Amino acid sequence: MAFVGGTVLAADYPLNASHTVKRIVALSPHGVEMLFAIGAGDMIVATTDHADYPEAAKSIPRIGGYYGIQIERIIELNPDLVVVWQSGNKLEDINHIKQLGFKVFNSDPKSLDDVASELEQLGELTGLQTQAYQVAADYRTQLTDIRQHNSRKPSVKVFYQLWSTPLMTVAKGSWIQQSIAACHGDNVFYDAASEYPQISIENVLLTQAQVILQSQDEGNILGVDWSAWPELPAVKNKHIYQLNADLLHRASPRALLGVTALCEALDRARQPSI
């Protein structure tokens, strides 16, 4: 088994039954979803807040969240593998877990395509290669179909409202941008200086966005009353849609459901106004 800086590099070693892990601490909601997807859900002995899918995940003990991990609980549980999330766990916690000698795998997909690769890696680590490779293959096929099907459609100018107060959106390099691109949407803030820029309503009005997409969070929906700006095509034509944030924001196989919902919203905007 190969390690670099305490991180398991699943592709660097051949696995057999004696190498596989049986007890896993998964420190992200998407990591839990991936493990369940390949049939390894019953190996998870602890996780973090908001790991709520599938239903069985809700009964897994919680040992922390974005605010930090209870390292002493990891020591007590003595897992064979800790699946960390470098973008969502505190770096000091990750380093502490490594220093204690636990085997660590960083699950931090940066692209829709990375989800399939990590499913396969987790399959290697858990001895569930057959199931994992099948789930990954199905995922890749569906993602390719979505991209090909939508590539022939007219582009639609999209404003994604990440949050309302302050008003924030997404740009190139962000996770959501990949879903917009898969649906052949034209992100009106694609070229912003950061992946998650803060903007003004005036900035949005200048884009002439045809669609406004929001998460279903009540605070996000109520934070801006877009009806006050009927000059914006998305408002004039009533193309403001709320989507499931868990499906769109989590790097799991269910991300394809989020992409599909986003594509369906853009399809409604492509229909001629009656």
Short mmCIF file of C-alpha atoms in Angstrom, two decimals:
data_model
loop_
_atom_site.label_atom_id
_atom_site.label_comp_id
_atom_site.label_asym_id
_atom_site.label_seq_id
_atom_site.Cartn_x
_atom_site.Cartn_y
_atom_site.Cartn_z
CA MET A 1 0.00 0.00 0.00
CA ALA A 2 1.47 3.36 -1.03
CA PHE A 3 1.25 6.56 0.97
CA VAL A 4 2.43 10.09 0.22
CA GLY A 5 2.15 12.58 3.04
CA GLY A 6 -0.21 10.23 4.83
CA THR A 7 -2.62 10.00 1.89
CA VAL A 8 -3.52 6.66 0.35
CA LEU A 9 -2.80 6.58 -3.36
CA ALA A 10 -5.18 3.85 -4.41
CA ALA A 11 -3.86 3.53 -7.93
CA ASP A 12 -0.30 2.80 -6.78
CA TYR A 13 -0.74 -0.67 -5.34
CA PRO A 14 -2.44 -4.00 -6.10
CA LEU A 15 -5.07 -4.93 -3.55
CA ASN A 16 -6.22 -8.29 -2.29
CA ALA A 17 -8.58 -9.27 0.48
CA SER A 18 -5.89 -8.96 3.15
CA HIS A 19 -5.33 -5.32 2.27
CA THR A 20 -8.91 -4.12 2.29
CA VAL A 21 -10.40 -2.01 5.05
CA LYS A 22 -13.45 -2.87 7.17
CA ARG A 23 -13.95 0.14 9.46
CA ILE A 24 -14.18 3.60 7.91
CA VAL A 25 -14.61 7.09 9.29
CA ALA A 26 -15.99 9.26 6.46
CA LEU A 27 -15.64 12.98 7.12
CA SER A 28 -17.94 14.40 4.44
CA PRO A 29 -21.53 13.92 3.22
CA HIS A 30 -20.33 13.17 -0.32
CA GLY A 31 -17.83 10.59 0.97
CA VAL A 32 -20.65 8.79 2.77
CA GLU A 33 -22.80 8.83 -0.37
CA MET A 34 -19.96 7.38 -2.46
CA LEU A 35 -19.32 4.59 0.02
CA PHE A 36 -22.99 3.65 0.12
CA ALA A 37 -23.16 3.77 -3.67
CA ILE A 38 -20.51 1.05 -3.97
CA GLY A 39 -21.97 -1.09 -1.18
CA ALA A 40 -19.61 -0.03 1.61
CA GLY A 41 -22.10 1.86 3.74
CA ASP A 42 -22.08 -0.73 6.51
CA MET A 43 -18.34 -0.19 6.96
CA ILE A 44 -18.81 3.44 8.06
CA VAL A 45 -18.48 3.75 11.84
CA ALA A 46 -18.63 7.56 12.08
CA THR A 47 -19.21 10.63 9.95
CA THR A 48 -19.93 14.37 10.15
CA ASP A 49 -22.95 16.67 10.30
CA HIS A 50 -25.22 16.81 7.21
CA ALA A 51 -24.36 13.29 6.04
CA ASP A 52 -28.02 12.46 5.43
CA TYR A 53 -28.17 10.25 2.35
CA PRO A 54 -29.19 7.51 1.97
CA GLU A 55 -31.63 7.12 4.86
CA ALA A 56 -29.31 4.64 6.59
CA ALA A 57 -26.63 7.33 6.79
CA LYS A 58 -28.71 9.27 9.31
CA SER A 59 -28.08 6.63 11.97
CA ILE A 60 -24.27 6.82 11.72
CA PRO A 61 -22.67 8.53 14.74
CA ARG A 62 -21.53 12.14 14.15
CA ILE A 63 -18.08 13.21 15.31
CA GLY A 64 -17.90 16.79 14.03
CA GLY A 65 -18.45 19.14 11.13
CA TYR A 66 -16.97 22.18 9.38
CA TYR A 67 -16.07 23.57 12.81
CA GLY A 68 -13.80 20.63 13.59
CA ILE A 69 -13.51 16.89 14.18
CA GLN A 70 -13.47 15.07 17.52
CA ILE A 71 -10.07 13.46 17.16
CA GLU A 72 -10.46 11.54 20.41
CA ARG A 73 -13.48 9.74 18.93
CA ILE A 74 -11.42 8.64 15.94
CA ILE A 75 -8.82 7.24 18.34
CA GLU A 76 -11.55 5.34 20.22
CA LEU A 77 -13.08 3.96 17.02
CA ASN A 78 -9.69 2.93 15.63
CA PRO A 79 -10.74 2.82 11.94
CA ASP A 80 -8.78 1.08 9.20
CA LEU A 81 -9.30 4.13 6.98
CA VAL A 82 -10.29 7.77 7.40
CA VAL A 83 -11.82 9.36 4.29
CA VAL A 84 -11.13 13.08 4.69
CA TRP A 85 -12.27 16.09 2.66
CA GLN A 86 -9.43 18.53 2.19
CA SER A 87 -11.73 21.36 1.06
CA GLY A 88 -14.20 20.87 3.89
CA ASN A 89 -12.26 19.58 6.92
CA LYS A 90 -9.84 21.68 8.94
CA LEU A 91 -6.28 21.15 7.72
CA GLU A 92 -5.04 20.90 11.30
CA ASP A 93 -7.50 18.06 11.93
CA ILE A 94 -6.40 16.20 8.80
CA ASN A 95 -2.74 16.61 9.74
CA HIS A 96 -3.44 15.43 13.29
CA ILE A 97 -5.18 12.29 12.00
CA LYS A 98 -2.20 11.54 9.75
CA GLN A 99 0.27 12.14 12.58
CA LEU A 100 -1.60 9.60 14.70
CA GLY A 101 -0.81 7.00 12.05
CA PHE A 102 -4.25 6.43 10.59
CA LYS A 103 -4.51 5.59 6.90
CA VAL A 104 -6.06 8.56 5.12
CA PHE A 105 -7.74 8.92 1.73
CA ASN A 106 -8.59 12.42 0.54
CA SER A 107 -11.94 12.44 -1.25
CA ASP A 108 -12.13 15.88 -2.82
CA PRO A 109 -13.42 15.63 -6.42
CA LYS A 110 -12.81 18.80 -8.40
CA SER A 111 -14.81 17.83 -11.48
CA LEU A 112 -17.87 15.80 -12.39
CA ASP A 113 -15.53 13.30 -14.04
CA ASP A 114 -13.52 12.91 -10.82
CA VAL A 115 -16.54 11.36 -9.11
CA ALA A 116 -16.21 8.19 -11.21
CA SER A 117 -12.47 7.93 -10.56
CA GLU A 118 -12.94 8.24 -6.80
CA LEU A 119 -15.70 5.62 -6.80
CA GLU A 120 -13.18 3.23 -8.36
CA GLN A 121 -10.48 4.14 -5.85
CA LEU A 122 -12.83 3.58 -2.94
CA GLY A 123 -13.76 0.26 -4.49
CA GLU A 124 -10.11 -0.76 -4.50
CA LEU A 125 -9.70 0.25 -0.88
CA THR A 126 -12.78 -1.62 0.33
CA GLY A 127 -12.43 -4.74 -1.81
CA LEU A 128 -15.63 -3.85 -3.65
CA GLN A 129 -13.98 -3.35 -7.03
CA THR A 130 -16.69 -5.03 -9.09
CA GLN A 131 -19.54 -2.97 -7.65
CA ALA A 132 -17.54 0.25 -7.68
CA TYR A 133 -16.38 -0.10 -11.28
CA GLN A 134 -19.95 -0.80 -12.41
CA VAL A 135 -21.31 2.25 -10.57
CA ALA A 136 -18.49 4.36 -12.05
CA ALA A 137 -19.15 3.05 -15.56
CA ASP A 138 -22.87 3.81 -15.29
CA TYR A 139 -22.07 7.28 -13.99
CA ARG A 140 -19.69 8.00 -16.88
CA THR A 141 -22.24 6.80 -19.44
CA GLN A 142 -24.98 9.00 -18.01
CA LEU A 143 -22.70 12.04 -17.81
CA THR A 144 -21.58 11.59 -21.42
CA ASP A 145 -25.21 11.25 -22.54
CA ILE A 146 -26.19 14.44 -20.73
CA ARG A 147 -23.35 16.40 -22.29
CA GLN A 148 -23.96 15.10 -25.80
CA HIS A 149 -27.72 15.57 -25.64
CA ASN A 150 -27.45 19.18 -24.49
CA SER A 151 -24.52 20.23 -26.68
CA ARG A 152 -26.85 20.54 -29.67
CA LYS A 153 -29.27 22.88 -27.90
CA PRO A 154 -29.19 26.70 -28.08
CA SER A 155 -27.09 28.32 -25.37
CA VAL A 156 -28.97 30.05 -22.53
CA LYS A 157 -27.65 32.95 -20.42
CA VAL A 158 -27.68 31.78 -16.80
CA PHE A 159 -27.28 33.59 -13.50
CA TYR A 160 -26.73 31.17 -10.61
CA GLN A 161 -27.64 32.78 -7.29
CA LEU A 162 -25.39 30.98 -4.83
CA TRP A 163 -26.59 33.16 -1.95
CA SER A 164 -28.62 36.32 -1.53
CA THR A 165 -27.08 38.25 1.38
CA PRO A 166 -24.45 39.02 0.34
CA LEU A 167 -25.37 38.33 -3.27
CA MET A 168 -22.97 35.68 -4.55
CA THR A 169 -22.62 33.60 -7.70
CA VAL A 170 -20.26 31.10 -9.33
CA ALA A 171 -17.60 31.45 -12.02
CA LYS A 172 -15.10 29.36 -13.94
CA GLY A 173 -13.43 26.69 -11.85
CA SER A 174 -16.43 26.27 -9.54
CA TRP A 175 -18.30 23.02 -9.12
CA ILE A 176 -21.63 24.47 -10.30
CA GLN A 177 -20.05 25.87 -13.45
CA GLN A 178 -19.48 22.31 -14.67
CA SER A 179 -23.18 21.55 -14.40
CA ILE A 180 -24.06 24.74 -16.25
CA ALA A 181 -21.60 23.81 -18.99
CA ALA A 182 -22.96 20.24 -19.23
CA CYS A 183 -26.41 21.74 -19.95
CA HIS A 184 -24.98 24.16 -22.54
CA GLY A 185 -25.71 27.15 -20.37
CA ASP A 186 -23.78 30.41 -20.66
CA ASN A 187 -22.79 31.50 -17.15
CA VAL A 188 -23.02 35.29 -17.24
CA PHE A 189 -20.32 35.58 -14.55
CA TYR A 190 -18.02 32.92 -15.98
CA ASP A 191 -15.06 35.31 -16.25
CA ALA A 192 -15.27 36.73 -12.71
CA ALA A 193 -11.98 37.05 -10.84
CA SER A 194 -12.81 34.37 -8.24
CA GLU A 195 -14.74 31.09 -8.30
CA TYR A 196 -17.42 32.40 -5.95
CA PRO A 197 -17.61 36.18 -6.46
CA GLN A 198 -19.73 38.65 -4.53
CA ILE A 199 -21.74 40.83 -6.91
CA SER A 200 -24.45 43.51 -6.94
CA ILE A 201 -27.97 43.49 -8.35
CA GLU A 202 -26.76 46.11 -10.83
CA ASN A 203 -24.14 43.62 -12.06
CA VAL A 204 -26.88 41.05 -12.65
CA LEU A 205 -29.14 43.48 -14.51
CA LEU A 206 -26.33 44.27 -16.96
CA THR A 207 -26.01 40.59 -17.93
CA GLN A 208 -29.54 40.29 -19.38
CA ALA A 209 -29.67 36.75 -17.95
CA GLN A 210 -32.42 34.58 -19.39
CA VAL A 211 -32.58 32.25 -16.38
CA ILE A 212 -32.02 32.72 -12.65
CA LEU A 213 -31.24 29.56 -10.69
CA GLN A 214 -31.37 29.46 -6.90
CA SER A 215 -31.00 26.81 -4.22
CA GLN A 216 -34.21 25.83 -2.43
CA ASP A 217 -32.98 27.41 0.83
CA GLU A 218 -35.67 29.80 2.01
CA GLY A 219 -33.13 32.44 3.00
CA ASN A 220 -31.69 32.44 -0.49
CA ILE A 221 -35.09 32.67 -2.19
CA LEU A 222 -36.45 35.44 0.02
CA GLY A 223 -33.23 37.43 0.13
CA VAL A 224 -33.83 39.16 -3.22
CA ASP A 225 -37.23 40.04 -4.70
CA TRP A 226 -36.39 39.79 -8.39
CA SER A 227 -39.89 40.89 -9.38
CA ALA A 228 -38.71 44.44 -8.73
CA TRP A 229 -36.60 44.25 -11.91
CA PRO A 230 -38.93 43.14 -14.73
CA GLU A 231 -36.47 44.46 -17.29
CA LEU A 232 -34.34 41.36 -16.69
CA PRO A 233 -35.40 38.67 -19.24
CA ALA A 234 -35.39 35.94 -16.59
CA VAL A 235 -37.88 37.97 -14.53
CA LYS A 236 -39.99 39.15 -17.45
CA ASN A 237 -40.41 35.61 -18.78
CA LYS A 238 -40.73 34.00 -15.33
CA HIS A 239 -37.67 31.81 -15.66
CA ILE A 240 -36.57 31.76 -12.02
CA TYR A 241 -36.12 28.23 -10.71
CA GLN A 242 -35.21 26.68 -7.36
CA LEU A 243 -33.03 23.56 -7.33
CA ASN A 244 -31.95 21.02 -4.70
CA ALA A 245 -28.60 22.25 -3.36
CA ASP A 246 -27.54 18.82 -2.08
CA LEU A 247 -27.88 17.36 -5.57
CA LEU A 248 -26.02 20.24 -7.19
CA HIS A 249 -23.29 20.85 -4.64
CA ARG A 250 -22.30 17.35 -3.47
CA ALA A 251 -19.67 15.45 -5.43
CA SER A 252 -21.50 12.11 -5.43
CA PRO A 253 -23.25 9.94 -8.02
CA ARG A 254 -26.45 11.89 -7.25
CA ALA A 255 -24.81 14.95 -8.79
CA LEU A 256 -26.20 13.74 -12.11
CA LEU A 257 -29.71 14.26 -10.75
CA GLY A 258 -28.76 17.85 -10.00
CA VAL A 259 -27.31 18.33 -13.48
CA THR A 260 -30.48 16.88 -15.03
CA ALA A 261 -32.69 19.24 -13.01
CA LEU A 262 -30.54 22.19 -14.09
CA CYS A 263 -30.80 21.11 -17.73
CA GLU A 264 -34.58 20.84 -17.43
CA ALA A 265 -34.75 24.40 -16.09
CA LEU A 266 -32.75 25.68 -19.07
CA ASP A 267 -35.01 23.71 -21.43
CA ARG A 268 -38.03 25.57 -20.07
CA ALA A 269 -36.30 28.85 -20.86
CA ARG A 270 -35.57 27.63 -24.39
CA GLN A 271 -39.27 27.25 -25.13
CA PRO A 272 -40.82 30.14 -27.10
CA SER A 273 -42.77 32.58 -24.96
CA ILE A 274 -46.52 32.21 -25.41
#
